[in-house]
Amino acid sequence: MSIGNNHGKPSPNERMKGESNFLRGTIAEDLKNDVTGGFGPDNFQLIRFHGMYQQDDRDIRAERAKQKLEPLHNVMLRARLPGGIINPEQWLAIDKFADEYSLYGSIRLTTRQTFQFHGVLKPNIKLMHQTLNKVGIDSIATAGDVNRNVLCTSNPYQSELHQEAYEWAKKISEHLLPKTRAYAEIWLDGEKLETTDEEPILGEKYLPRKFKTTVAIPPQNDVDVHANDLSFIAIAENGKLVGFNVLVGGGLAMTHGDTETYPRKADNFGYIAKEDTLKVAEAVVTTQRDWGNRSQRKNAKTKYTLEAVGVDVFKAEVERRSGVSFAEAKPFEFTARGDRIGWVEGIDGKHHLTVFIENGRILDFDNATLKTGCAEIAKIHKGDFRLTANQNLIIAGVATEDKAAIEQLARQHGLLKDDVSAQQKASMACVSLPTCPLAMAEAERYLPEAVNRLEAILTKHGIAEEEIIFRITGCPNGCGRAMLAEIGLVGKGPGKYNLHLGGDYTGTRIPRMYKENISEDEIFADLDELVGRWATERNADERFGDFLIRVDVIKPVIDSARDFYD
């Protein structure tokens, strides 16, 4: 069965991948071209497989055009960091590089549980990869049509279970990586070999579209399992990992005005023993490789393949390829997905400090020297750092005798504050303008103002201590995971958003569009009215998204392939 070949003429990306000589293209030659700061059309796409996106500063694009200059081309790099764990030596290396070679000087924590460099100019790209390589980090397959950075629930309290789950996240990441030597040859001056590359899992044209994988430890859904193509839900007995429930086919991206695209929740295929994890992961990937739509990229993700062939058919093929039969899914429940800001003590006796990083942007600001503070902590910290999928930072594995020194530095540099509100902790945005070429509206830069306005509404109605899962994304691609929020704003144009309502607190329901293409003032006028009703009409402990559905403000999305646009 080769469903992926039955959709029509392959998309241009399929030609590009097939002619790339296993992701080499002419990137090495393009690097030497100092006439432009950018890459040629094919290489513009190919560098994504090496973990980079070509961008420019859109704030100054028009001014540069007036001066007859090309846009200020630069790259954003996303590191491969399974489970988001990084040691102090590595942190100091990325801090130094951001200082010396990034246009913006920042380290950006992302919803993919890793860090990004923004604003690296072409002459410094190779140095960037070599700097990371020296401390054991790479950016292989963090973008492009491959399995991307593997997420794992940040759960420092359940130390032993987290360690087991994290080890599986690393194994999955390594198992599904591209095998080509292109990355080492181009960026690390590796020996050029006659092309004997083989890609037994990904194939010579790689996957039809990007593929995202997570490992989640209930009751925390901090990795938002329904935003991902493949999720392994940890099942423990007596605190020990015994296996996983396997969820397939989640994804949030859509295209404005195209009802053939939609966000979708994942399906639970059932339970497997932990020993079968890699076989099942490989079988899901290869099935999507062979069956995914290679003609229409907008319909190429796993969620659309499941809709095209049927969940049962896809599941049966995974069983056939892996030789593993899914057992009945084990019971589990998600009760939260935010990060626990402040200190927690793990069952191993170590202490873990989670600090809130607004928008994940680690930089020295006038009122908080976050970047300096992280570096100072890294100089004395004996444990590790854990980046969360909510864009926060955990200073993990702190011995009791070191707690006071770590806390003193965190408070001194504004990393640990007592006045971070519940609503701030429950809010998130993608990077958006000025660097993302797809952004239609502000997200990261607008989030603080938007949160202030929402907090003012909560205070007005006497519920200032409450929080609502609130997310903003600058376009419909879903990087800010607004399609799993109780209130989701999706950028439509400058100052205009689609307002989505009715998601749930734990991330298991997709919100429906309430109003389209409305201004910021219109959004908060609507929210003022709806929050006011929630404050006076809700049941005990009833969350905002659940309330809106109960009182018929919005209908729940039950089957997004068929009812998302109703």
Coordinates of C-alpha atoms in Angstrom, one line a residue:
M1 CA 0.0 0.0 0.0
S2 CA 1.6 3.3 -1.1
I3 CA -1.1 5.9 -0.4
G4 CA 1.4 8.7 -0.4
N5 CA 2.0 8.2 -4.2
N6 CA -1.7 8.5 -5.0
H7 CA -2.3 12.2 -4.4
G8 CA -1.0 13.6 -7.6
K9 CA 2.1 15.5 -8.7
P10 CA 4.7 15.8 -6.0
S11 CA 5.1 19.2 -4.4
P12 CA 8.3 21.2 -5.2
N13 CA 9.7 20.3 -1.8
E14 CA 9.8 16.7 -2.8
R15 CA 11.9 17.5 -5.8
M16 CA 14.2 19.6 -3.6
K17 CA 14.7 16.8 -1.1
G18 CA 15.2 14.2 -3.7
E19 CA 17.9 16.2 -5.5
S20 CA 19.6 17.4 -2.2
N21 CA 22.2 14.5 -2.0
F22 CA 20.9 13.6 1.4
L23 CA 20.5 17.2 2.7
R24 CA 23.8 18.6 1.3
G25 CA 22.4 20.6 -1.6
T26 CA 24.8 23.4 -2.3
I27 CA 24.8 24.8 1.2
A28 CA 28.6 24.7 1.5
E29 CA 29.0 26.7 -1.7
D30 CA 26.3 29.1 -0.7
L31 CA 28.1 29.8 2.6
K32 CA 31.0 31.2 0.6
N33 CA 28.9 33.6 -1.3
D34 CA 29.4 36.9 0.4
V35 CA 27.4 38.9 -2.2
T36 CA 24.2 38.1 -0.2
G37 CA 23.6 37.4 3.4
G38 CA 21.0 34.8 2.5
F39 CA 20.7 31.4 0.9
G40 CA 19.4 30.3 -2.5
P41 CA 15.9 28.9 -2.9
D42 CA 16.6 25.2 -2.4
N43 CA 19.2 25.9 0.4
F44 CA 16.7 28.2 2.1
Q45 CA 14.6 25.1 2.6
L46 CA 17.5 22.6 3.2
I47 CA 19.1 24.5 6.1
R48 CA 15.9 23.8 8.0
F49 CA 16.9 20.1 8.2
H50 CA 20.1 21.4 9.9
G51 CA 18.1 23.2 12.5
M52 CA 17.9 26.7 11.0
Y53 CA 15.4 29.1 9.4
Q54 CA 16.5 32.0 7.3
Q55 CA 14.9 35.2 8.7
D56 CA 15.3 39.0 8.6
D57 CA 14.4 41.9 10.8
R58 CA 11.0 43.0 9.5
D59 CA 11.1 46.1 11.6
I60 CA 13.8 47.5 9.3
R61 CA 13.0 45.8 6.1
A62 CA 11.2 48.8 4.5
E63 CA 14.0 51.2 5.5
R64 CA 16.7 48.9 4.0
A65 CA 14.6 48.7 0.8
K66 CA 14.6 52.5 0.6
Q67 CA 18.4 52.3 0.9
K68 CA 18.4 49.7 -1.9
L69 CA 19.8 47.1 0.5
E70 CA 18.6 43.5 0.7
P71 CA 16.8 42.5 3.9
L72 CA 19.1 41.9 6.9
H73 CA 19.2 38.2 6.3
N74 CA 20.2 36.1 9.3
V75 CA 19.3 32.7 10.7
M76 CA 17.5 31.4 13.7
L77 CA 18.9 28.1 15.1
R78 CA 16.9 25.7 17.2
A79 CA 19.0 23.3 19.2
R80 CA 18.3 19.6 19.6
L81 CA 17.8 19.0 23.3
P82 CA 15.7 15.9 24.0
G83 CA 13.7 16.5 27.2
G84 CA 15.2 20.0 27.5
I85 CA 18.1 19.1 29.8
I86 CA 21.3 21.1 29.6
N87 CA 24.3 21.2 31.9
P88 CA 26.0 24.4 33.3
E89 CA 29.0 24.1 31.0
Q90 CA 26.8 24.0 28.0
W91 CA 24.7 26.9 29.3
L92 CA 27.8 29.1 29.7
A93 CA 28.8 28.3 26.1
I94 CA 25.5 29.3 24.6
D95 CA 25.4 32.4 26.8
K96 CA 28.8 33.5 25.5
F97 CA 27.9 32.9 21.8
A98 CA 24.6 34.8 22.2
D99 CA 26.5 37.7 23.6
E100 CA 29.2 37.8 20.9
Y101 CA 27.5 36.7 17.7
S102 CA 23.7 37.2 17.9
L103 CA 22.1 40.4 16.7
Y104 CA 19.7 40.3 19.7
G105 CA 22.0 38.9 22.4
S106 CA 19.3 36.7 23.8
I107 CA 18.7 33.0 24.5
R108 CA 15.1 32.2 23.6
L109 CA 13.4 29.2 25.4
T110 CA 10.7 27.7 23.1
T111 CA 7.6 25.6 23.2
R112 CA 9.7 22.8 21.7
Q113 CA 11.6 22.6 25.1
T114 CA 14.8 23.8 23.7
F115 CA 16.6 27.1 23.1
Q116 CA 17.0 29.2 20.0
F117 CA 19.6 31.7 18.8
H118 CA 18.1 34.5 16.8
G119 CA 19.9 36.9 14.5
V120 CA 23.1 35.0 13.5
L121 CA 24.7 36.4 10.4
K122 CA 26.0 34.1 7.6
P123 CA 29.8 34.5 8.5
N124 CA 29.1 33.2 12.0
I125 CA 26.9 30.2 11.2
K126 CA 29.6 27.7 10.9
L127 CA 31.2 28.9 14.2
M128 CA 27.8 28.6 15.8
H129 CA 27.5 24.9 15.0
Q130 CA 31.1 24.3 16.0
T131 CA 30.6 26.1 19.3
L132 CA 27.6 23.9 20.1
N133 CA 29.4 20.7 19.0
K134 CA 32.3 21.4 21.4
V135 CA 29.9 21.1 24.3
G136 CA 27.9 18.2 23.0
I137 CA 25.0 20.0 21.4
D138 CA 23.8 20.0 17.8
S139 CA 20.8 21.2 15.8
I140 CA 20.3 18.2 13.6
A141 CA 16.6 17.7 12.6
T142 CA 15.1 20.4 14.7
A143 CA 13.2 21.7 11.7
G144 CA 12.3 20.4 8.2
D145 CA 10.5 17.2 7.2
V146 CA 11.9 15.0 10.0
N147 CA 11.2 14.0 13.6
R148 CA 12.0 17.1 15.6
N149 CA 13.2 17.7 19.1
V150 CA 11.6 15.1 21.4
L151 CA 9.8 16.6 24.4
C152 CA 9.6 15.1 27.8
T153 CA 7.5 16.2 30.8
S154 CA 9.6 18.3 33.2
N155 CA 8.9 16.5 36.4
P156 CA 11.7 16.9 38.9
Y157 CA 9.6 15.7 41.8
Q158 CA 9.2 12.2 40.5
S159 CA 12.9 11.9 40.0
E160 CA 13.3 8.2 39.2
L161 CA 10.3 8.1 36.8
H162 CA 11.4 11.3 35.1
Q163 CA 14.9 9.9 34.6
E164 CA 13.5 6.8 32.9
A165 CA 11.1 8.8 30.7
Y166 CA 13.8 11.2 29.8
E167 CA 16.1 8.3 28.8
W168 CA 13.4 7.1 26.4
A169 CA 13.0 10.6 25.0
K170 CA 16.7 10.6 24.2
K171 CA 16.6 7.1 22.7
I172 CA 13.6 8.0 20.5
S173 CA 15.4 11.2 19.3
E174 CA 18.6 9.3 18.4
H175 CA 16.7 6.4 16.7
L176 CA 14.8 8.7 14.4
L177 CA 17.6 11.0 13.5
P178 CA 18.7 11.4 9.8
K179 CA 21.7 9.1 9.2
T180 CA 23.3 11.4 6.5
R181 CA 26.7 12.8 7.3
A182 CA 25.7 16.1 5.7
Y183 CA 25.6 18.0 9.0
A184 CA 29.1 16.9 10.0
E185 CA 30.6 17.5 6.6
I186 CA 29.1 21.1 6.2
W187 CA 29.3 22.5 9.7
L188 CA 32.0 20.5 11.5
D189 CA 34.4 20.0 8.6
G190 CA 33.8 16.3 8.7
E191 CA 35.4 14.1 6.1
K192 CA 33.5 14.1 2.8
L193 CA 32.7 10.6 1.7
E194 CA 31.4 9.1 -1.5
T195 CA 27.6 9.3 -1.0
T196 CA 26.8 6.0 0.5
D197 CA 24.1 7.5 2.7
E198 CA 21.1 5.4 3.5
E199 CA 18.0 6.6 5.4
P200 CA 16.3 3.3 6.4
I201 CA 13.7 5.1 8.5
L202 CA 13.2 8.5 7.0
G203 CA 13.8 7.6 3.3
E204 CA 15.8 9.4 0.7
K205 CA 13.0 12.1 0.4
Y206 CA 12.5 12.2 4.2
L207 CA 9.1 12.7 5.6
P208 CA 6.2 14.4 3.8
R209 CA 6.1 17.1 6.5
K210 CA 7.4 17.9 10.0
F211 CA 6.9 15.3 12.7
K212 CA 6.7 16.0 16.4
T213 CA 7.1 13.5 19.3
T214 CA 6.7 13.7 23.1
V215 CA 7.0 11.7 26.2
A216 CA 4.4 12.7 28.9
I217 CA 4.2 11.8 32.5
P218 CA 0.7 12.1 33.9
P219 CA -0.9 14.0 35.6
Q220 CA 1.1 16.8 33.9
N221 CA 0.3 17.6 30.3
D222 CA 3.0 20.3 30.1
V223 CA 4.1 19.0 26.7
D224 CA 0.6 19.3 25.2
V225 CA 0.3 15.8 23.8
H226 CA -2.4 16.8 21.4
A227 CA -0.1 19.2 19.6
N228 CA 2.1 16.3 18.4
D229 CA 2.1 13.6 15.8
L230 CA 3.3 10.9 18.3
S231 CA 3.1 10.9 22.1
F232 CA 4.1 8.2 24.6
I233 CA 2.1 8.5 27.8
A234 CA 4.2 7.0 30.7
I235 CA 2.5 4.3 32.7
A236 CA 4.1 3.6 36.0
E237 CA 3.7 0.9 38.7
N238 CA 5.1 1.6 42.1
G239 CA 6.9 4.6 40.7
K240 CA 8.7 2.6 38.0
L241 CA 8.0 3.0 34.3
V242 CA 6.4 -0.2 32.8
G243 CA 5.2 1.0 29.4
F244 CA 3.3 3.7 27.4
N245 CA 0.0 4.5 26.0
V246 CA 0.6 5.6 22.4
L247 CA -1.2 8.7 21.0
V248 CA -0.9 9.4 17.2
G249 CA -2.2 12.1 15.0
G250 CA -2.3 15.4 17.0
G251 CA -1.4 18.7 15.4
L252 CA -2.5 22.4 15.6
A253 CA -1.5 24.1 12.4
M254 CA -4.1 25.2 9.9
T255 CA -4.4 27.8 7.1
H256 CA -6.7 30.8 7.3
G257 CA -9.7 30.4 5.0
D258 CA -8.9 26.7 4.1
T259 CA -11.4 24.4 5.7
E260 CA -9.5 21.4 4.5
T261 CA -6.9 22.3 7.3
Y262 CA -7.7 22.1 11.0
P263 CA -6.2 21.4 14.4
R264 CA -6.7 17.8 15.5
K265 CA -6.5 15.8 18.7
A266 CA -4.4 12.6 18.8
D267 CA -6.0 9.2 18.9
N268 CA -5.0 6.7 21.6
F269 CA -3.8 3.5 19.8
G270 CA -3.4 1.6 23.1
Y271 CA -0.7 0.4 25.5
I272 CA 2.7 -1.1 24.8
A273 CA 5.5 -2.4 27.0
K274 CA 8.4 0.0 27.3
E275 CA 10.7 -2.5 25.5
D276 CA 8.7 -2.0 22.3
T277 CA 8.9 1.8 22.3
L278 CA 11.5 2.2 19.5
K279 CA 9.9 -0.4 17.2
V280 CA 6.5 1.4 17.5
A281 CA 8.0 4.8 17.1
E282 CA 9.8 3.7 13.9
A283 CA 6.7 2.0 12.6
V284 CA 4.5 5.1 13.0
V285 CA 7.2 7.2 11.3
T286 CA 7.7 4.9 8.4
T287 CA 3.9 4.5 7.9
Q288 CA 3.5 8.3 7.7
R289 CA 6.6 8.4 5.4
D290 CA 5.0 6.0 2.9
W291 CA 1.3 7.1 3.3
G292 CA 1.5 10.8 3.9
N293 CA 0.4 13.3 1.2
R294 CA 3.4 14.4 -0.8
S295 CA 1.4 16.6 -3.2
Q296 CA -0.3 19.0 -0.9
R297 CA 2.0 20.1 1.9
K298 CA -0.9 21.7 3.8
N299 CA -2.4 18.2 4.1
A300 CA 0.8 16.3 4.6
K301 CA 1.0 15.9 8.3
T302 CA 0.1 12.7 10.2
K303 CA -3.3 14.0 11.3
Y304 CA -4.4 14.2 7.7
T305 CA -3.1 10.7 6.9
L306 CA -5.2 9.3 9.7
E307 CA -8.2 11.1 8.4
A308 CA -7.5 9.9 4.8
V309 CA -7.0 6.2 5.6
G310 CA -8.9 5.8 8.8
V311 CA -7.4 5.4 12.3
D312 CA -8.0 1.6 12.4
V313 CA -6.2 1.1 9.1
F314 CA -3.2 3.2 10.2
K315 CA -3.0 1.4 13.5
A316 CA -3.1 -2.0 11.9
E317 CA -0.2 -1.0 9.6
V318 CA 1.8 0.2 12.6
E319 CA 1.2 -3.2 14.3
R320 CA 2.2 -5.0 11.1
R321 CA 5.4 -3.1 10.6
S322 CA 6.5 -3.2 14.3
G323 CA 5.3 -6.7 15.1
V324 CA 3.8 -5.3 18.2
S325 CA 0.1 -5.5 19.1
F326 CA -1.4 -2.7 21.0
A327 CA -3.1 -3.7 24.3
E328 CA -6.1 -1.9 25.7
A329 CA -5.0 1.6 26.8
K330 CA -4.2 1.9 30.5
P331 CA -6.1 4.6 32.5
F332 CA -4.5 7.9 33.0
E333 CA -5.6 11.5 33.7
F334 CA -4.1 14.9 33.1
T335 CA -4.9 17.5 35.8
A336 CA -2.5 20.3 35.0
R337 CA 0.0 21.5 32.4
G338 CA 1.6 24.6 33.8
D339 CA 5.0 24.7 35.6
R340 CA 5.2 24.8 39.4
I341 CA 7.1 28.1 39.9
G342 CA 9.4 28.1 42.9
W343 CA 11.1 25.4 44.9
V344 CA 10.0 21.7 45.0
E345 CA 11.8 18.8 46.7
G346 CA 12.2 15.6 44.7
I347 CA 11.9 12.2 46.1
D348 CA 15.7 11.9 45.8
G349 CA 16.2 14.7 48.3
K350 CA 17.4 17.2 45.7
H351 CA 15.7 20.6 45.3
H352 CA 14.5 22.1 42.1
L353 CA 13.8 25.8 41.4
T354 CA 11.5 26.7 38.5
V355 CA 11.7 30.3 37.5
F356 CA 9.2 32.1 35.3
I357 CA 10.6 33.5 32.1
E358 CA 8.1 35.7 30.3
N359 CA 7.9 34.6 26.7
G360 CA 11.0 32.5 27.2
R361 CA 13.2 35.5 26.3
I362 CA 16.4 35.4 28.4
L363 CA 18.0 38.8 28.1
D364 CA 19.1 41.5 30.4
F365 CA 16.3 44.0 30.8
D366 CA 16.3 47.3 32.8
N367 CA 14.3 45.7 35.6
A368 CA 15.7 42.2 35.5
T369 CA 19.1 41.0 34.4
L370 CA 17.9 37.5 33.5
K371 CA 20.7 36.5 31.2
T372 CA 23.5 37.6 33.6
G373 CA 21.6 35.8 36.4
C374 CA 21.4 32.5 34.6
A375 CA 25.1 32.7 33.7
E376 CA 26.1 33.5 37.4
I377 CA 24.0 30.5 38.5
A378 CA 25.6 28.3 35.9
K379 CA 29.0 29.2 37.3
I380 CA 28.2 27.7 40.7
H381 CA 25.4 25.2 40.0
K382 CA 26.3 21.5 40.4
G383 CA 23.1 20.0 38.9
D384 CA 21.5 20.7 35.5
F385 CA 19.1 23.1 33.9
R386 CA 15.8 21.9 32.5
L387 CA 14.0 23.9 29.8
T388 CA 10.2 23.4 29.9
A389 CA 7.7 23.3 27.1
N390 CA 6.0 26.3 28.7
Q391 CA 9.2 28.4 28.1
N392 CA 10.3 28.4 31.7
L393 CA 13.6 27.3 33.3
I394 CA 14.2 24.7 36.0
I395 CA 17.4 24.9 38.0
A396 CA 17.5 21.2 38.9
G397 CA 19.3 19.0 41.3
V398 CA 20.3 21.5 44.0
A399 CA 21.7 20.1 47.2
T400 CA 20.2 21.5 50.4
E401 CA 23.4 23.3 51.3
D402 CA 23.4 25.1 47.9
K403 CA 19.8 26.3 48.0
A404 CA 20.4 29.7 49.7
A405 CA 23.1 30.7 47.2
I406 CA 21.0 29.7 44.2
E407 CA 18.0 31.6 45.5
Q408 CA 20.0 34.7 46.3
L409 CA 21.3 34.9 42.8
A410 CA 17.9 34.2 41.3
R411 CA 16.3 37.0 43.3
Q412 CA 19.1 39.4 42.7
H413 CA 18.7 39.1 39.0
G414 CA 14.9 39.1 38.8
L415 CA 14.6 35.4 38.0
L416 CA 12.6 34.7 41.1
K417 CA 9.9 37.1 42.0
D418 CA 7.0 36.9 44.5
D419 CA 4.7 39.0 42.4
V420 CA 4.3 36.8 39.3
S421 CA 0.6 36.4 38.8
A422 CA -1.3 33.2 38.2
Q423 CA -2.4 34.6 34.9
Q424 CA 1.2 35.4 33.8
K425 CA 2.1 31.8 34.5
A426 CA -0.9 30.5 32.4
S427 CA -0.1 32.7 29.3
M428 CA 2.2 32.0 26.4
A429 CA 3.1 33.4 22.9
C430 CA 5.2 32.4 19.9
V431 CA 8.1 34.6 18.8
S432 CA 6.3 36.2 15.9
L433 CA 7.4 39.7 14.8
P434 CA 9.9 41.0 14.1
T435 CA 11.9 37.9 13.1
C436 CA 9.3 35.3 12.0
P437 CA 8.6 35.6 8.2
L438 CA 5.2 34.0 8.7
A439 CA 3.9 36.3 11.4
M440 CA 0.7 38.3 10.6
A441 CA 0.3 39.9 14.0
E442 CA 2.3 40.5 17.1
A443 CA 2.5 37.7 19.7
E444 CA 5.6 37.8 22.0
R445 CA 5.8 41.6 22.1
Y446 CA 2.1 42.0 22.6
L447 CA 1.7 39.3 25.3
P448 CA 2.6 41.4 28.4
E449 CA 0.1 44.1 27.5
A450 CA -2.6 41.5 26.7
V451 CA -2.0 39.7 30.0
N452 CA -2.3 43.1 31.8
R453 CA -5.6 43.7 30.1
L454 CA -6.9 40.2 31.0
E455 CA -5.7 40.6 34.6
A456 CA -7.6 43.9 34.9
I457 CA -10.8 42.2 33.8
L458 CA -10.3 39.4 36.3
T459 CA -9.7 42.0 39.0
K460 CA -12.7 44.0 38.0
H461 CA -14.9 41.0 38.4
G462 CA -13.5 40.0 41.8
I463 CA -11.5 36.9 40.7
A464 CA -8.0 38.3 40.5
E465 CA -6.5 35.1 41.9
E466 CA -7.9 33.0 39.0
E467 CA -6.2 32.1 35.8
I468 CA -7.3 31.2 32.3
I469 CA -5.1 29.3 29.8
F470 CA -4.3 32.2 27.4
R471 CA -2.1 32.0 24.3
I472 CA -1.3 34.1 21.4
T473 CA 0.2 33.0 18.1
G474 CA 1.1 35.4 15.3
C475 CA -0.2 33.1 12.5
P476 CA -2.2 29.9 12.2
N477 CA 0.9 27.6 12.2
G478 CA 0.4 26.9 15.9
C479 CA 3.8 27.5 17.5
G480 CA 2.2 29.2 20.5
R481 CA -0.2 26.3 20.9
A482 CA -3.2 28.7 21.0
M483 CA -5.4 25.8 19.6
L484 CA -5.2 24.1 23.0
A485 CA -6.0 27.2 25.1
E486 CA -9.1 28.3 26.9
I487 CA -8.6 31.7 25.1
G488 CA -6.6 31.5 21.9
L489 CA -5.7 34.5 19.7
V490 CA -4.5 33.6 16.2
G491 CA -3.0 36.5 14.2
K492 CA -4.9 37.6 11.1
G493 CA -3.3 41.0 10.4
P494 CA -1.7 43.9 12.2
G495 CA -3.6 44.3 15.4
K496 CA -6.2 41.8 14.3
Y497 CA -6.8 38.2 15.6
N498 CA -9.3 35.4 15.4
L499 CA -10.6 34.8 18.9
H500 CA -11.0 31.1 19.8
L501 CA -12.8 30.0 23.0
G502 CA -13.7 26.8 24.8
G503 CA -10.6 24.8 25.1
D504 CA -10.1 23.2 28.5
Y505 CA -7.6 23.7 31.3
T506 CA -5.7 20.4 30.8
G507 CA -5.3 20.7 27.0
T508 CA -7.6 17.9 25.9
R509 CA -10.1 20.0 24.0
I510 CA -9.6 22.3 20.9
P511 CA -11.2 25.8 21.1
R512 CA -13.6 26.9 18.5
M513 CA -13.5 30.3 16.7
Y514 CA -15.8 32.7 18.4
K515 CA -15.1 35.8 16.3
E516 CA -12.9 36.4 13.2
N517 CA -10.5 39.2 12.4
I518 CA -11.3 41.5 15.3
S519 CA -9.3 44.2 17.0
E520 CA -7.6 44.1 20.4
D521 CA -10.2 46.4 21.9
E522 CA -13.0 44.2 20.5
I523 CA -11.4 41.1 21.9
F524 CA -11.1 42.5 25.4
A525 CA -14.6 43.9 25.3
D526 CA -15.9 40.4 24.6
L527 CA -13.7 38.9 27.3
D528 CA -14.9 41.5 29.8
E529 CA -18.5 40.4 29.3
L530 CA -17.7 36.7 29.3
V531 CA -15.4 36.8 32.3
G532 CA -18.1 38.8 34.2
R533 CA -20.6 36.0 33.5
W534 CA -18.1 33.4 34.5
A535 CA -17.5 35.2 37.8
T536 CA -21.2 35.2 38.7
E537 CA -22.7 32.2 37.0
R538 CA -20.1 29.5 37.3
N539 CA -20.3 26.2 39.3
A540 CA -17.8 25.5 42.0
D541 CA -14.3 25.1 40.6
E542 CA -15.6 25.4 37.0
R543 CA -12.9 26.5 34.6
F544 CA -13.5 29.3 32.1
G545 CA -13.5 27.1 29.0
D546 CA -15.9 24.6 30.5
F547 CA -18.2 27.3 31.7
L548 CA -18.5 28.8 28.1
I549 CA -19.5 25.4 26.8
R550 CA -22.0 24.7 29.6
V551 CA -23.9 28.0 29.1
D552 CA -23.8 27.7 25.3
V553 CA -21.6 30.6 24.5
I554 CA -19.6 28.2 22.3
K555 CA -20.1 24.7 21.1
P556 CA -17.3 22.2 21.9
V557 CA -15.2 20.8 19.1
I558 CA -15.9 17.0 19.2
D559 CA -14.4 15.9 15.9
S560 CA -12.4 18.7 14.4
A561 CA -12.1 17.1 10.9
R562 CA -15.9 17.5 10.6
D563 CA -17.0 20.1 13.1
F564 CA -14.2 22.6 13.7
Y565 CA -15.7 25.1 11.2
D566 CA -19.4 24.6 12.1

